[in-house]
Amino acid sequence: ADAARPATRTWFGGGFTVVGVNLAWFNEDAARVLPWIFERRPDVVVALETVEAHHAALTPLRADWPHVARADAAHTDANLALF
């Protein structure tokens, strides 16, 4: 996947939508996915391979998805966030 354009996929089923976004730990422009996410209005957003800068870039999501769960692994870039 192109680092400037994270890999994304949307799953539909049963009226519940989950959007998964692999932000790629080395990606410096995580905010590029925000319009895509807001346009789709999923029930749940899963952000993979997140680092601290990504969490800051995704702060606008909290306006519509205020409940956030993070799983940060010690000494690795295999982190994730659920909105």
mmCIF file of C-alpha atoms in Angstrom:
data_model
loop_
_atom_site.group_PDB
_atom_site.id
_atom_site.type_symbol
_atom_site.label_atom_id
_atom_site.label_comp_id
_atom_site.label_asym_id
_atom_site.label_seq_id
_atom_site.Cartn_x
_atom_site.Cartn_y
_atom_site.Cartn_z
ATOM 1 C CA ALA A 1 0.000 0.000 0.000
ATOM 2 C CA ASP A 2 1.080 3.535 -0.717
ATOM 3 C CA ALA A 3 2.166 5.250 2.530
ATOM 4 C CA ALA A 4 0.399 8.468 1.514
ATOM 5 C CA ARG A 5 -2.863 6.585 0.871
ATOM 6 C CA PRO A 6 -3.567 4.010 3.611
ATOM 7 C CA ALA A 7 -5.185 0.743 2.631
ATOM 8 C CA THR A 8 -8.880 0.735 3.441
ATOM 9 C CA ARG A 9 -11.826 -1.624 3.181
ATOM 10 C CA THR A 10 -15.490 -1.319 4.207
ATOM 11 C CA TRP A 11 -17.605 -4.276 5.323
ATOM 12 C CA PHE A 12 -21.397 -4.160 5.197
ATOM 13 C CA GLY A 13 -23.857 -6.552 6.767
ATOM 14 C CA GLY A 14 -26.959 -6.576 8.884
ATOM 15 C CA GLY A 15 -27.223 -2.803 9.028
ATOM 16 C CA PHE A 16 -23.957 -2.456 10.945
ATOM 17 C CA THR A 17 -20.958 -0.886 9.191
ATOM 18 C CA VAL A 18 -17.323 -1.206 10.256
ATOM 19 C CA VAL A 19 -14.581 0.701 8.490
ATOM 20 C CA GLY A 20 -11.013 -0.565 8.840
ATOM 21 C CA VAL A 21 -8.152 1.795 8.069
ATOM 22 C CA ASN A 22 -4.516 0.703 8.129
ATOM 23 C CA LEU A 23 -2.695 3.953 8.809
ATOM 24 C CA ALA A 24 0.789 2.428 8.383
ATOM 25 C CA TRP A 25 3.027 3.429 11.284
ATOM 26 C CA PHE A 26 5.320 5.442 8.960
ATOM 27 C CA ASN A 27 2.480 7.460 7.381
ATOM 28 C CA GLU A 28 2.852 11.161 8.201
ATOM 29 C CA ASP A 29 -0.563 12.212 6.851
ATOM 30 C CA ALA A 30 -3.133 10.147 8.748
ATOM 31 C CA ALA A 31 -5.652 12.993 8.538
ATOM 32 C CA ARG A 32 -6.122 12.244 4.815
ATOM 33 C CA VAL A 33 -8.557 9.469 5.748
ATOM 34 C CA LEU A 34 -10.901 11.774 7.685
ATOM 35 C CA PRO A 35 -13.050 12.933 4.720
ATOM 36 C CA TRP A 36 -13.371 9.323 3.566
ATOM 37 C CA ILE A 37 -14.523 8.206 7.021
ATOM 38 C CA PHE A 38 -16.964 11.105 7.505
ATOM 39 C CA GLU A 39 -18.434 10.487 4.050
ATOM 40 C CA ARG A 40 -19.178 6.832 4.830
ATOM 41 C CA ARG A 41 -20.557 7.398 8.362
ATOM 42 C CA PRO A 42 -19.743 3.913 9.698
ATOM 43 C CA ASP A 43 -20.932 2.621 13.049
ATOM 44 C CA VAL A 44 -17.376 1.693 14.048
ATOM 45 C CA VAL A 45 -13.954 2.871 12.869
ATOM 46 C CA VAL A 46 -10.960 0.590 13.390
ATOM 47 C CA ALA A 47 -7.581 2.252 12.883
ATOM 48 C CA LEU A 48 -4.622 -0.139 12.620
ATOM 49 C CA GLU A 49 -0.857 0.410 12.849
ATOM 50 C CA THR A 50 -1.336 3.635 14.762
ATOM 51 C CA VAL A 51 1.312 5.728 16.461
ATOM 52 C CA GLU A 52 0.812 8.725 18.738
ATOM 53 C CA ALA A 53 0.800 11.222 15.853
ATOM 54 C CA HIS A 54 -2.059 9.285 14.236
ATOM 55 C CA HIS A 55 -4.165 9.500 17.393
ATOM 56 C CA ALA A 56 -3.729 13.273 17.368
ATOM 57 C CA ALA A 57 -4.633 13.471 13.658
ATOM 58 C CA LEU A 58 -7.813 11.444 14.255
ATOM 59 C CA THR A 59 -9.078 13.691 17.071
ATOM 60 C CA PRO A 60 -11.833 15.174 14.812
ATOM 61 C CA LEU A 61 -13.480 11.732 14.786
ATOM 62 C CA ARG A 62 -14.343 12.165 18.460
ATOM 63 C CA ALA A 63 -17.042 14.696 17.565
ATOM 64 C CA ASP A 64 -19.150 11.924 16.006
ATOM 65 C CA TRP A 65 -17.553 8.843 17.602
ATOM 66 C CA PRO A 66 -16.853 10.011 21.181
ATOM 67 C CA HIS A 67 -16.116 6.563 22.608
ATOM 68 C CA VAL A 68 -12.551 5.536 21.881
ATOM 69 C CA ALA A 69 -10.647 2.416 22.865
ATOM 70 C CA ARG A 70 -6.927 2.163 22.253
ATOM 71 C CA ALA A 71 -4.652 -0.849 22.392
ATOM 72 C CA ASP A 72 -1.044 0.270 22.494
ATOM 73 C CA ALA A 73 1.545 -2.490 22.516
ATOM 74 C CA ALA A 74 4.779 -1.723 24.317
ATOM 75 C CA HIS A 75 7.727 -1.036 21.997
ATOM 76 C CA THR A 76 5.868 -1.786 18.764
ATOM 77 C CA ASP A 77 3.914 -0.048 16.048
ATOM 78 C CA ALA A 78 1.189 -2.715 16.073
ATOM 79 C CA ASN A 79 -1.273 -0.439 17.884
ATOM 80 C CA LEU A 80 -4.932 0.130 17.139
ATOM 81 C CA ALA A 81 -7.809 2.439 17.975
ATOM 82 C CA LEU A 82 -11.563 1.843 17.894
ATOM 83 C CA PHE A 83 -13.999 4.737 17.501
#
